[in-house]
Amino acid sequence: MSDNKTERMYINGEWIEGPGGQTYTAVNPATGENIKHFAKGDKSTAAMAIEAAYGAMPAWSKTPAVERGRLLREVARLMRERCDRIARVITLENGKPIKESRGEVNGAAAHFDWYAEQGQRIYGRTVPPTFANKRHIVLHQPVGVTAAITPWNFPIMLWARKLAPALAAGCTVIARPATATTLTAIEGTKCCVDAGLPKGTVNLVTGKASEVVDVFVKSDLCRKITFTGSTEIGIGLAERAAKYMKRLSLELGGQGPALVLSDADVEVAVKGVAGGKLRNNGQSCIAVNRCYVEQQIAEKFIPKLVQEVKTWKVGNGLEEDTDCGSMINEEGLNKVLEHIEDAVKKGAKLLCGGKRLMNDGLDKGYFLEPTVLTNVTDEMMCMQEETFGPLLPVMTVKDRDEAIQRANNTKYGLSAYLFTTSTKNLFEVGEALEAGTIGVNDPVPSTTIAPFGGYKMSGLGRECGVEGIEAFLETKHLSINIE
Ligand code: NAP
């Protein structure tokens, strides 16, 4: 795919170069090879994109929701039609297995289909008046120009999770994708362009994140910022945005626990915990970060878990039988190695994995053996921080109350997993866990149709489901004196 052509930004219906012809290059993390060159934007391009999106707001917000829905369904259709091509781009940029990339494209298309319909159900209400001469109507209106900042780990899914509801609500959008996965966002943008979305409704800006995002924060014309990324960057953004009372949605980091209770179906728990950990090589905000297993079942569960983890094949994501591809970059890989080293130094027992893989042509990329640790303690980094890689620490606990207490003992609250066959446990533990999404015997709980977001330091607001469109609406009260 590498060529010298520069992929451009998209503003006001035109593909444009960066100011001064500046560019940057994307690298395939599996091979170290250059993939593409991209036009690099700056403050001036961000400002241009805001103007374009603001100019397109009146017509787009007044376009009937049914017509907006028709266009969004066409975006979804094009994404599915181009699934193989887009999936290949995702794998080249991000390293993830091609089968996961295909699933991601289809998941992203589902967002456009679902919000194409949901945009037609933005109902207001009438409120019974207190006085005979009054009438009260509550309206929901698009919040306005929206900037969407997305990470590299699910580069088309998270882009779609923001664009689909924002556009369905009648907002115009400026996407600022992660630097590492710009081409994926360009592919998504091309689907919007080819579907016939009017100029200015969808824009794509690149460039140094702190500079570009600062323009969004300070602009009066940009009314909303929706951000997915790390808690650290999210906090900084919230601090800056507070001064301008900017509407914010924040989807941030996680540190998901998995609880395996003594009544769990062992096979389901083994597959669930391994899958919840290793999907996208553990580089998922909702990844299982740590596992608590009740002592009565630990002896059965742990060896089977190790057996299962060993079956996950590490390799270049473009190969059909790869289960774990390359990590995104050296920094990501080193963080996992640091967590392993720290744990082992503090007494953890390594049951499998633990090393970088350099054989069979993997030496140019960032490949790690999927790793399982036991004898872990709360002081270890892997039990405190978001590891964001294929490392699974397993702690044996005496009962379910200890599992709940430990699971909640974190500043994060994005996801948690529960493996049980008891209905009582399903409700009591499900209700006690402090996280926005709980997967019960389900390692893939996130879906277009249900709300997604974090408790505590994992974020503000919700994406997906009915709530996902509310994030792009303002509420207005029309008070009418009829006399
Ligand atoms: P990140 O470093 O926070 O980056 C996220 C996005 O913010 C990227 O587009 C990045 O641009 C941009 N950015 C960087 N510096 C910024 C700044 N000063 N101001 C504003 N934006 C800035 O996160 P990441 O490493 O890409 O993604 C991994 C993190 O995202 C993990 O913590 C993960 O849990 C979280 N995540 C959360 C969810 C969720 O839904 N809750 C979903 C997926 C991932 P550059 O690419 O140019 O640095």
Short mmCIF file of C-alpha atoms and ligand atoms in Angstrom, two decimals, residues 149-154 158 161 176-180 207 209-210 213 227-231 233-234 237 240 251-254 284-285 386 388 414 452 458 463, ligand 1:
data_model
loop_
_atom_site.label_atom_id
_atom_site.label_comp_id
_atom_site.label_asym_id
_atom_site.label_seq_id
_atom_site.Cartn_x
_atom_site.Cartn_y
_atom_site.Cartn_z
CA ILE A 149 -11.51 13.20 18.66
CA THR A 150 -10.82 9.49 18.43
CA PRO A 151 -8.08 7.00 19.39
CA TRP A 152 -6.32 4.35 17.30
CA ASN A 153 -7.54 1.19 19.00
CA PHE A 154 -10.95 0.94 17.28
CA LEU A 158 -15.21 4.91 17.55
CA ARG A 161 -19.88 6.01 17.33
CA ARG A 176 -9.75 14.66 14.28
CA PRO A 177 -8.58 11.01 14.20
CA ALA A 178 -5.60 9.51 15.98
CA THR A 179 -2.37 10.16 14.09
CA ALA A 180 -1.59 6.44 13.86
CA GLY A 207 -2.27 17.90 12.87
CA ALA A 209 -3.62 17.20 18.65
CA SER A 210 -3.04 19.72 21.42
CA VAL A 213 -8.09 20.60 19.74
CA PHE A 227 -13.48 12.69 22.96
CA THR A 228 -12.38 9.08 23.31
CA GLY A 229 -8.92 8.41 24.67
CA SER A 230 -6.89 8.15 27.84
CA THR A 231 -8.08 9.48 31.20
CA ILE A 233 -5.65 13.52 28.18
CA GLY A 234 -9.38 13.61 28.94
CA LEU A 237 -9.29 18.55 27.96
CA ARG A 240 -9.40 23.57 29.31
CA GLU A 251 -14.97 8.17 26.92
CA LEU A 252 -11.80 7.39 28.85
CA GLY A 253 -9.62 4.59 30.17
CA GLY A 254 -10.68 1.44 31.95
CA SER A 284 -9.32 -2.20 24.38
CA CYS A 285 -10.79 0.21 26.92
CA GLU A 386 -4.62 0.12 32.66
CA PHE A 388 -3.53 -2.09 27.57
CA LEU A 414 -15.85 1.43 32.42
CA PHE A 452 -21.85 2.72 26.84
CA SER A 458 -13.62 6.41 33.01
CA GLU A 463 -22.42 6.78 23.74
P1 NAP B 1 -4.80 9.24 23.82
O1 NAP B 1 -3.33 9.29 23.79
O2 NAP B 1 -5.51 9.90 24.93
O3 NAP B 1 -5.29 9.81 22.41
C1 NAP B 1 -6.65 9.87 22.04
C2 NAP B 1 -6.86 10.96 21.02
O4 NAP B 1 -6.56 12.23 21.61
C3 NAP B 1 -5.93 10.84 19.80
O5 NAP B 1 -6.60 11.31 18.67
C4 NAP B 1 -4.79 11.77 20.18
O6 NAP B 1 -4.07 12.26 19.06
C5 NAP B 1 -5.57 12.89 20.84
N1 NAP B 1 -4.75 13.73 21.72
C6 NAP B 1 -3.45 13.58 22.08
N2 NAP B 1 -3.05 14.61 22.85
C7 NAP B 1 -4.11 15.42 23.00
C8 NAP B 1 -4.32 16.65 23.68
N3 NAP B 1 -3.37 17.23 24.40
N4 NAP B 1 -5.54 17.22 23.62
C9 NAP B 1 -6.53 16.65 22.92
N5 NAP B 1 -6.39 15.49 22.23
C10 NAP B 1 -5.20 14.86 22.28
O7 NAP B 1 -5.33 7.73 23.82
P2 NAP B 1 -4.87 6.54 22.88
O8 NAP B 1 -3.56 6.05 23.34
O9 NAP B 1 -5.03 6.93 21.47
O10 NAP B 1 -6.01 5.47 23.18
C11 NAP B 1 -5.95 4.61 24.26
C12 NAP B 1 -6.76 5.13 25.43
O11 NAP B 1 -8.09 5.39 25.01
C13 NAP B 1 -6.87 4.10 26.53
O12 NAP B 1 -6.75 4.73 27.77
C14 NAP B 1 -8.28 3.55 26.34
O13 NAP B 1 -8.84 2.97 27.48
C15 NAP B 1 -9.02 4.75 25.89
N6 NAP B 1 -10.23 4.37 25.17
C16 NAP B 1 -11.44 4.60 25.74
C17 NAP B 1 -12.60 4.19 25.10
C18 NAP B 1 -13.96 4.43 25.68
O14 NAP B 1 -14.93 4.34 24.95
N7 NAP B 1 -14.07 4.75 26.96
C19 NAP B 1 -12.51 3.55 23.87
C20 NAP B 1 -11.26 3.32 23.32
C21 NAP B 1 -10.11 3.75 23.98
P3 NAP B 1 -2.68 11.57 18.61
O15 NAP B 1 -3.04 10.27 18.02
O16 NAP B 1 -2.11 12.51 17.62
O17 NAP B 1 -1.83 11.44 19.85
#
